[in-house]
Coordinates of C-alpha atoms in Angstrom, one line a residue:
M1 CA -14.3 4.7 -27.1
V2 CA -12.4 1.9 -25.5
L3 CA -9.4 0.3 -26.9
T4 CA -8.3 -2.8 -25.2
I5 CA -4.8 -3.8 -25.3
G6 CA -4.0 -7.3 -24.6
R7 CA -5.5 -8.6 -21.2
G8 CA -6.8 -6.2 -18.7
L9 CA -5.1 -2.6 -20.1
A10 CA -8.0 -0.2 -21.5
L11 CA -7.4 2.9 -23.1
A12 CA -10.4 5.0 -23.0
A13 CA -11.2 8.5 -25.1
G14 CA -9.8 11.3 -23.1
G15 CA -6.8 9.7 -21.9
A16 CA -8.0 7.7 -19.4
A17 CA -6.3 4.3 -18.7
V18 CA -6.7 1.6 -16.3
V19 CA -4.8 -1.3 -15.5
Q20 CA -6.1 -4.4 -13.9
W21 CA -3.4 -6.7 -12.8
T22 CA -3.1 -9.9 -14.6
P23 CA -0.3 -12.2 -15.5
A24 CA -0.3 -10.5 -19.1
L25 CA 0.2 -7.2 -17.9
A26 CA 2.6 -7.9 -14.8
A27 CA 5.6 -6.9 -16.9
H28 CA 4.1 -3.5 -17.7
V29 CA 2.8 -2.2 -14.5
P30 CA 6.8 -1.4 -13.4
R31 CA 7.2 0.6 -16.5
L32 CA 3.7 2.5 -16.2
A33 CA 4.6 3.2 -12.4
T34 CA 8.0 4.7 -13.4
A35 CA 6.3 6.7 -16.1
F36 CA 4.4 8.3 -13.6
A37 CA 7.2 8.4 -11.0
I38 CA 4.9 6.2 -8.4
P39 CA 7.5 4.1 -6.1
R40 CA 6.5 0.5 -5.9
T41 CA 10.3 -0.2 -4.3
I42 CA 12.5 1.3 -1.6
P43 CA 16.2 1.9 -2.0
S44 CA 18.1 -0.7 0.0
K45 CA 20.3 -3.4 -0.5
R46 CA 19.0 -6.0 2.1
G47 CA 15.9 -4.6 3.0
V48 CA 12.0 -5.8 2.3
L49 CA 9.3 -3.5 3.4
L50 CA 6.1 -5.1 5.0
S51 CA 3.0 -3.0 4.4
F52 CA -0.5 -3.6 5.9
D53 CA -3.4 -2.0 4.4
D54 CA -7.1 -1.2 5.7
G55 CA -6.8 -1.2 9.1
P56 CA -7.0 -0.6 11.9
H57 CA -9.1 -3.4 13.1
R58 CA -10.0 -4.5 16.5
Q59 CA -8.5 -8.2 16.2
G60 CA -6.6 -8.0 12.8
T61 CA -4.3 -4.8 13.8
P62 CA -3.2 -6.8 17.4
A63 CA -2.7 -10.0 15.7
V64 CA -0.3 -8.4 13.4
L65 CA 1.5 -6.1 15.8
A66 CA 2.1 -9.1 17.6
G67 CA 3.5 -11.0 15.0
L68 CA 5.8 -8.1 14.0
A69 CA 6.8 -8.1 17.7
R70 CA 7.9 -11.6 17.8
A71 CA 10.1 -11.2 14.6
G72 CA 11.5 -7.6 15.7
A73 CA 10.6 -6.4 12.3
P74 CA 9.1 -3.1 11.4
A75 CA 6.5 -2.2 9.1
V76 CA 4.2 0.4 7.5
F77 CA 0.6 0.6 8.1
F78 CA -1.6 2.3 5.6
V79 CA -4.9 3.3 7.5
V80 CA -8.1 4.0 6.3
G81 CA -9.8 7.1 8.3
E82 CA -13.0 5.8 8.8
Q83 CA -11.7 2.9 10.9
V84 CA -9.2 5.3 12.6
V85 CA -12.2 6.9 13.7
R86 CA -13.3 3.8 15.1
Y87 CA -10.4 2.4 16.7
P88 CA -8.0 5.5 17.4
E89 CA -6.2 3.5 20.4
L90 CA -4.9 1.1 17.7
V91 CA -3.2 3.9 15.7
R92 CA -1.5 4.9 19.2
E93 CA -0.3 1.2 19.6
I94 CA 0.9 1.0 15.8
A95 CA 3.2 4.1 16.4
A96 CA 4.1 3.2 20.1
A97 CA 5.2 0.0 18.6
G98 CA 7.6 2.2 16.2
H99 CA 5.7 1.2 13.1
E100 CA 5.3 4.0 10.5
I101 CA 1.6 5.3 9.6
G102 CA 0.4 5.8 6.0
V103 CA -3.1 7.0 4.9
H104 CA -5.2 4.8 2.7
G105 CA -8.0 7.8 2.2
Y106 CA -10.9 8.1 4.5
R107 CA -13.3 6.0 2.6
H108 CA -12.2 3.1 0.8
Q109 CA -13.4 3.8 -2.6
T110 CA -11.5 3.9 -5.8
R111 CA -10.7 7.4 -6.9
R112 CA -10.1 7.2 -10.3
E113 CA -13.1 9.4 -11.4
W114 CA -12.8 11.7 -8.4
T115 CA -12.0 15.5 -8.6
R116 CA -9.0 16.9 -7.2
G117 CA -11.3 18.7 -4.7
L118 CA -13.2 15.4 -3.6
L119 CA -9.7 13.8 -3.4
A120 CA -8.1 16.8 -1.3
G121 CA -11.0 16.6 1.0
D122 CA -10.9 12.8 1.7
T123 CA -6.9 13.0 2.3
R124 CA -7.4 16.0 4.7
R125 CA -10.1 14.1 6.4
A126 CA -8.0 10.9 6.5
L127 CA -5.1 13.0 8.0
D128 CA -7.3 14.8 10.7
A129 CA -8.4 11.3 12.1
V130 CA -4.7 10.2 12.3
H131 CA -3.7 13.6 14.1
E132 CA -7.1 13.3 16.7
A133 CA -6.4 10.1 17.2
G134 CA -2.8 10.9 18.5
G135 CA -0.8 9.3 15.8
P136 CA 2.4 10.9 14.0
R137 CA 2.0 13.0 11.1
P138 CA 1.7 10.3 8.1
R139 CA 4.2 10.6 5.5
F140 CA 3.0 8.2 2.4
Y141 CA -0.5 7.9 1.0
R142 CA -1.6 4.5 -0.9
P143 CA -4.9 5.1 -2.5
P144 CA -7.6 2.3 -2.1
H145 CA -6.9 -0.6 -5.0
G146 CA -3.8 1.4 -6.1
V147 CA -5.7 3.8 -8.5
F148 CA -3.9 7.2 -9.3
S149 CA -4.4 9.7 -11.5
L150 CA -1.8 12.5 -12.5
G151 CA -4.2 15.1 -10.8
G152 CA -4.2 12.8 -8.0
L153 CA -0.7 12.4 -7.8
R154 CA -0.1 16.0 -7.7
C155 CA -3.1 16.5 -5.0
V156 CA -1.4 14.2 -2.5
R157 CA 2.1 15.6 -3.1
S158 CA 0.8 18.9 -2.5
L159 CA -0.5 18.3 0.9
G160 CA 3.3 16.9 1.6
L161 CA 2.8 13.2 1.4
E162 CA 4.7 10.7 -0.9
P163 CA 2.9 8.0 -3.0
L164 CA 3.8 4.4 -2.5
L165 CA 2.6 1.3 -4.1
W166 CA 4.0 -2.1 -3.9
S167 CA 6.0 -4.6 -5.9
R168 CA 4.7 -8.0 -4.4
W169 CA 1.4 -9.1 -2.3
G170 CA 0.0 -12.0 -0.7
R171 CA -3.6 -11.7 -2.1
D172 CA -4.4 -12.2 1.6
W173 CA -7.9 -10.5 1.0
E174 CA -9.2 -13.6 -0.8
G175 CA -11.5 -15.9 0.4
R176 CA -9.7 -18.8 -0.8
A177 CA -6.3 -17.9 0.5
T178 CA -4.5 -19.9 3.1
A179 CA -1.3 -18.8 5.5
T180 CA 0.8 -20.9 2.8
S181 CA -0.4 -19.2 -0.1
I182 CA 0.0 -15.9 0.9
A183 CA 3.4 -16.3 2.2
E184 CA 4.3 -18.0 -1.1
R185 CA 3.1 -15.2 -2.9
A186 CA 4.6 -12.6 -0.7
T187 CA 8.0 -14.1 -0.9
T188 CA 8.6 -16.4 -3.9
G189 CA 11.5 -14.6 -5.8
V190 CA 11.6 -11.9 -3.1
R191 CA 14.5 -9.4 -4.0
A192 CA 16.1 -6.6 -1.9
G193 CA 13.8 -3.3 -2.3
D194 CA 10.8 -5.3 -2.4
V195 CA 7.5 -3.7 -0.9
V196 CA 5.1 -6.4 0.2
L197 CA 1.3 -5.5 0.1
L198 CA -0.6 -7.4 3.0
H199 CA -3.6 -6.5 4.9
D200 CA -4.2 -6.3 8.7
A201 CA -7.9 -6.0 8.5
D202 CA -11.2 -7.9 6.7
H203 CA -13.0 -4.4 6.5
Y204 CA -13.2 -4.6 2.6
G205 CA -12.0 -8.2 2.0
A206 CA -13.0 -11.8 2.9
A207 CA -14.5 -12.2 6.6
G208 CA -11.6 -13.4 8.6
S209 CA -8.9 -12.9 5.9
W210 CA -6.5 -10.9 8.7
Q211 CA -6.2 -14.2 10.8
K212 CA -4.6 -16.0 7.6
T213 CA -2.3 -13.1 7.3
A214 CA -1.4 -13.1 10.9
A215 CA -0.5 -16.9 10.6
A216 CA 1.4 -16.4 7.4
L217 CA 3.6 -13.8 9.1
P218 CA 6.3 -16.4 10.6
R219 CA 6.8 -18.1 7.0
I220 CA 7.1 -14.8 5.6
F221 CA 9.9 -13.7 7.7
D222 CA 11.8 -17.2 7.2
Q223 CA 11.6 -16.8 3.4
I224 CA 12.9 -13.2 3.6
A225 CA 15.8 -14.5 5.9
A226 CA 16.2 -17.3 3.7
A227 CA 16.9 -15.1 0.7
G228 CA 19.5 -13.2 2.8
L229 CA 17.2 -10.3 3.3
E230 CA 15.7 -8.8 6.5
A231 CA 12.5 -6.6 7.1
T232 CA 13.2 -2.8 7.2
S233 CA 11.2 0.3 7.4
V234 CA 11.1 2.8 4.8
R235 CA 12.8 5.3 7.5
D236 CA 15.6 3.2 7.5
A237 CA 15.8 2.8 3.6
T238 CA 15.3 6.5 3.0
E239 CA 17.8 8.1 5.7
N240 CA 20.1 9.1 3.2
R241 CA 18.0 9.7 0.1
G242 CA 15.1 11.7 1.4
R243 CA 11.8 11.3 -0.7
L244 CA 11.0 8.2 -2.5
G245 CA 9.6 9.6 -6.0
G246 CA 10.6 12.0 -8.5
P247 CA 8.8 14.9 -10.2
I248 CA 5.4 13.7 -11.9
R249 CA 5.7 13.3 -15.4
G250 CA 3.3 12.6 -18.2
P251 CA 0.7 14.3 -20.2
Q252 CA -1.8 16.7 -18.8
S253 CA -5.0 14.8 -19.7
P254 CA -6.4 12.4 -16.5
V255 CA -4.5 9.1 -16.7
A256 CA -4.8 6.6 -14.1
L257 CA -2.7 3.8 -13.0
A258 CA -4.9 1.2 -11.3
V259 CA -3.4 -1.9 -9.8
V260 CA -6.2 -3.3 -8.7
P261 CA -6.6 -6.4 -5.8

């Protein structure tokens, strides 16, 4: 039995819950993320964190790195293990440029129905790939499509990783996206502490989408500056605070929070 509440929120028998990101549910996602102690923002008075998922990518990652370098801006890259194996040198380039590296799993698959053992194995494999590529030990974890379960949260935290979602996105994986639309979605109403979701790869999105993301970066930085803000790193934002999230709360039944692009 499935009970649907509004548009996109479904509660299934056994305690499973899935949230599809729709305008009707936008107001509910922060409360759900807070209930499960999943950070969507960073503690910063002036900083905005740019995050890039799905890489590394042979062309997309260097293009994004170049845009960040021109702006003198830091970012965090949530890399996919199977792509790290293909492009290990790009992991080293990301780290050498001073950016942070998080893991986005080894395979880009939704984890809603994965057992804890499957998730642990996939995450360890991703961590091993980064290590073998010569990258630093990742601190953060973001699951594909933003899908978490309580068991999954406990699993990634037991591996020494901190979960981090996002509060804004550019929807840059869509074929209809443009550099202008990406920048507008990512920065309209931007506030201190926001985490912006972007992509430096088109492995799992529209072909060539990374080109529009790279082209959007100058406008994104202009809009952040116009709001009196600046791009920051998680390292700087948490220097005096430590971990982003708190203890896991909620029922013992498997509950998944999915913020699905």
